[in-house]
Amino acid sequence: RAYHMYIDGAGVTPLRDGGYVYVSNSEDYNGKAGVHGLYFSNDGQITDYKTLLYGTTWNCGGGLSPWNTWISCEEHDRGQCWQVDGNASGW
């Protein structure tokens, strides 16, 4: 599977198993944007890649929360902010 296009805001959060996830926005249009996670083991090996949020538009800025989640914000007049948990097993 190809990596998503139009990469924008991104962050890294830890996972319970000692690995981490690189979470990044996709700044696409007409509901084709979202957030994607690239997962790494604790020794830096890529283990997974998946879509964490889809159906949004122009996901530009964002930031990490104190709960190790990613806040993704749409960049348009009716845009919203979305909290995305990249931890597959939950906190």
PDB file of C-alpha atoms in Angstrom:
ATOM      1  CA  ARG A   1       0.000   0.000   0.000  1.00  0.00           C
ATOM      2  CA  ALA A   2       1.338   3.431  -0.930  1.00  0.00           C
ATOM      3  CA  TYR A   3       1.997   6.072   1.714  1.00  0.00           C
ATOM      4  CA  HIS A   4      -0.607   8.860   1.802  1.00  0.00           C
ATOM      5  CA  MET A   5      -0.195  12.061  -0.197  1.00  0.00           C
ATOM      6  CA  TYR A   6      -0.142  15.723   0.852  1.00  0.00           C
ATOM      7  CA  ILE A   7       1.567  15.158   4.202  1.00  0.00           C
ATOM      8  CA  ASP A   8       1.272  18.026   6.672  1.00  0.00           C
ATOM      9  CA  GLY A   9       1.195  18.285  10.488  1.00  0.00           C
ATOM     10  CA  ALA A  10       2.688  15.290  12.284  1.00  0.00           C
ATOM     11  CA  GLY A  11       3.775  13.948  15.653  1.00  0.00           C
ATOM     12  CA  VAL A  12       5.121  10.843  17.377  1.00  0.00           C
ATOM     13  CA  THR A  13       3.396   9.072  20.273  1.00  0.00           C
ATOM     14  CA  PRO A  14       4.510   6.077  22.330  1.00  0.00           C
ATOM     15  CA  LEU A  15       2.715   2.733  22.296  1.00  0.00           C
ATOM     16  CA  ARG A  16       2.123   0.422  25.240  1.00  0.00           C
ATOM     17  CA  ASP A  17       4.434  -2.251  23.798  1.00  0.00           C
ATOM     18  CA  GLY A  18       7.408   0.142  23.791  1.00  0.00           C
ATOM     19  CA  GLY A  19       7.094   1.031  20.118  1.00  0.00           C
ATOM     20  CA  TYR A  20       5.817   4.276  18.708  1.00  0.00           C
ATOM     21  CA  VAL A  21       3.595   5.656  15.957  1.00  0.00           C
ATOM     22  CA  TYR A  22       4.341   8.511  13.566  1.00  0.00           C
ATOM     23  CA  VAL A  23       0.934  10.149  13.049  1.00  0.00           C
ATOM     24  CA  SER A  24       0.490  12.566  10.146  1.00  0.00           C
ATOM     25  CA  ASN A  25      -2.232  14.607   8.501  1.00  0.00           C
ATOM     26  CA  SER A  26      -3.167  14.325   4.856  1.00  0.00           C
ATOM     27  CA  GLU A  27      -4.084  17.711   3.403  1.00  0.00           C
ATOM     28  CA  ASP A  28      -6.393  16.621   0.560  1.00  0.00           C
ATOM     29  CA  TYR A  29      -9.749  18.041  -0.556  1.00  0.00           C
ATOM     30  CA  ASN A  30     -13.447  17.035  -0.773  1.00  0.00           C
ATOM     31  CA  GLY A  31     -13.454  14.468   2.022  1.00  0.00           C
ATOM     32  CA  LYS A  32     -10.315  12.700   0.778  1.00  0.00           C
ATOM     33  CA  ALA A  33      -8.072  13.812   3.660  1.00  0.00           C
ATOM     34  CA  GLY A  34      -7.472  12.284   7.068  1.00  0.00           C
ATOM     35  CA  VAL A  35      -4.838  11.052   9.485  1.00  0.00           C
ATOM     36  CA  HIS A  36      -2.505   8.091   9.004  1.00  0.00           C
ATOM     37  CA  GLY A  37      -0.214   6.171  11.333  1.00  0.00           C
ATOM     38  CA  LEU A  38       3.149   4.586  10.546  1.00  0.00           C
ATOM     39  CA  TYR A  39       3.945   2.120  13.333  1.00  0.00           C
ATOM     40  CA  PHE A  40       7.396   1.178  14.604  1.00  0.00           C
ATOM     41  CA  SER A  41       8.631  -1.476  17.016  1.00  0.00           C
ATOM     42  CA  ASN A  42      10.822  -0.529  19.957  1.00  0.00           C
ATOM     43  CA  ASP A  43      13.906  -1.291  17.827  1.00  0.00           C
ATOM     44  CA  GLY A  44      12.782   1.015  14.990  1.00  0.00           C
ATOM     45  CA  GLN A  45      11.376  -1.532  12.524  1.00  0.00           C
ATOM     46  CA  ILE A  46       8.218  -0.569  10.617  1.00  0.00           C
ATOM     47  CA  THR A  47       5.403  -2.866  11.730  1.00  0.00           C
ATOM     48  CA  ASP A  48       2.212  -1.351  10.278  1.00  0.00           C
ATOM     49  CA  TYR A  49       0.644   1.511   8.371  1.00  0.00           C
ATOM     50  CA  LYS A  50      -3.027   2.395   8.612  1.00  0.00           C
ATOM     51  CA  THR A  51      -5.626   5.098   8.199  1.00  0.00           C
ATOM     52  CA  LEU A  52      -6.781   6.461  11.557  1.00  0.00           C
ATOM     53  CA  LEU A  53      -9.231   9.134  10.331  1.00  0.00           C
ATOM     54  CA  TYR A  54     -10.814   9.584   6.895  1.00  0.00           C
ATOM     55  CA  GLY A  55     -13.553  11.577   5.219  1.00  0.00           C
ATOM     56  CA  THR A  56     -12.192  14.971   6.242  1.00  0.00           C
ATOM     57  CA  THR A  57     -10.871  17.909   4.199  1.00  0.00           C
ATOM     58  CA  TRP A  58      -7.588  19.859   4.304  1.00  0.00           C
ATOM     59  CA  ASN A  59      -6.186  18.388   7.531  1.00  0.00           C
ATOM     60  CA  CYS A  60      -3.372  20.863   8.005  1.00  0.00           C
ATOM     61  CA  GLY A  61      -2.294  21.751  11.526  1.00  0.00           C
ATOM     62  CA  GLY A  62      -2.440  19.606  14.589  1.00  0.00           C
ATOM     63  CA  GLY A  63      -0.669  18.752  17.790  1.00  0.00           C
ATOM     64  CA  LEU A  64      -0.041  16.140  20.424  1.00  0.00           C
ATOM     65  CA  SER A  65      -2.274  16.086  23.490  1.00  0.00           C
ATOM     66  CA  PRO A  66      -1.242  15.283  27.081  1.00  0.00           C
ATOM     67  CA  TRP A  67      -3.024  11.911  26.569  1.00  0.00           C
ATOM     68  CA  ASN A  68      -0.678  10.862  23.727  1.00  0.00           C
ATOM     69  CA  THR A  69      -3.367  11.425  21.124  1.00  0.00           C
ATOM     70  CA  TRP A  70      -3.129  13.514  17.965  1.00  0.00           C
ATOM     71  CA  ILE A  71      -5.421  16.513  17.440  1.00  0.00           C
ATOM     72  CA  SER A  72      -5.964  17.019  13.703  1.00  0.00           C
ATOM     73  CA  CYS A  73      -7.545  20.245  12.458  1.00  0.00           C
ATOM     74  CA  GLU A  74      -9.237  20.875   9.126  1.00  0.00           C
ATOM     75  CA  GLU A  75      -8.210  24.104   7.416  1.00  0.00           C
ATOM     76  CA  HIS A  76     -11.411  25.553   5.934  1.00  0.00           C
ATOM     77  CA  ASP A  77     -14.435  27.659   6.966  1.00  0.00           C
ATOM     78  CA  ARG A  78     -16.410  24.777   8.462  1.00  0.00           C
ATOM     79  CA  GLY A  79     -13.393  22.782   9.580  1.00  0.00           C
ATOM     80  CA  GLN A  80     -13.340  20.822  12.803  1.00  0.00           C
ATOM     81  CA  CYS A  81     -10.687  19.443  15.127  1.00  0.00           C
ATOM     82  CA  TRP A  82     -10.509  15.689  15.628  1.00  0.00           C
ATOM     83  CA  GLN A  83      -8.821  13.710  18.402  1.00  0.00           C
ATOM     84  CA  VAL A  84      -7.148  10.585  17.011  1.00  0.00           C
ATOM     85  CA  ASP A  85      -5.734   7.759  19.147  1.00  0.00           C
ATOM     86  CA  GLY A  86      -2.868   6.071  17.348  1.00  0.00           C
ATOM     87  CA  ASN A  87      -2.477   3.450  20.066  1.00  0.00           C
ATOM     88  CA  ALA A  88      -4.075   0.363  18.564  1.00  0.00           C
ATOM     89  CA  SER A  89      -4.564  -1.282  21.957  1.00  0.00           C
ATOM     90  CA  GLY A  90      -5.808   1.858  23.695  1.00  0.00           C
ATOM     91  CA  TRP A  91      -4.436   3.577  26.771  1.00  0.00           C
TER      92      TRP A  91
END
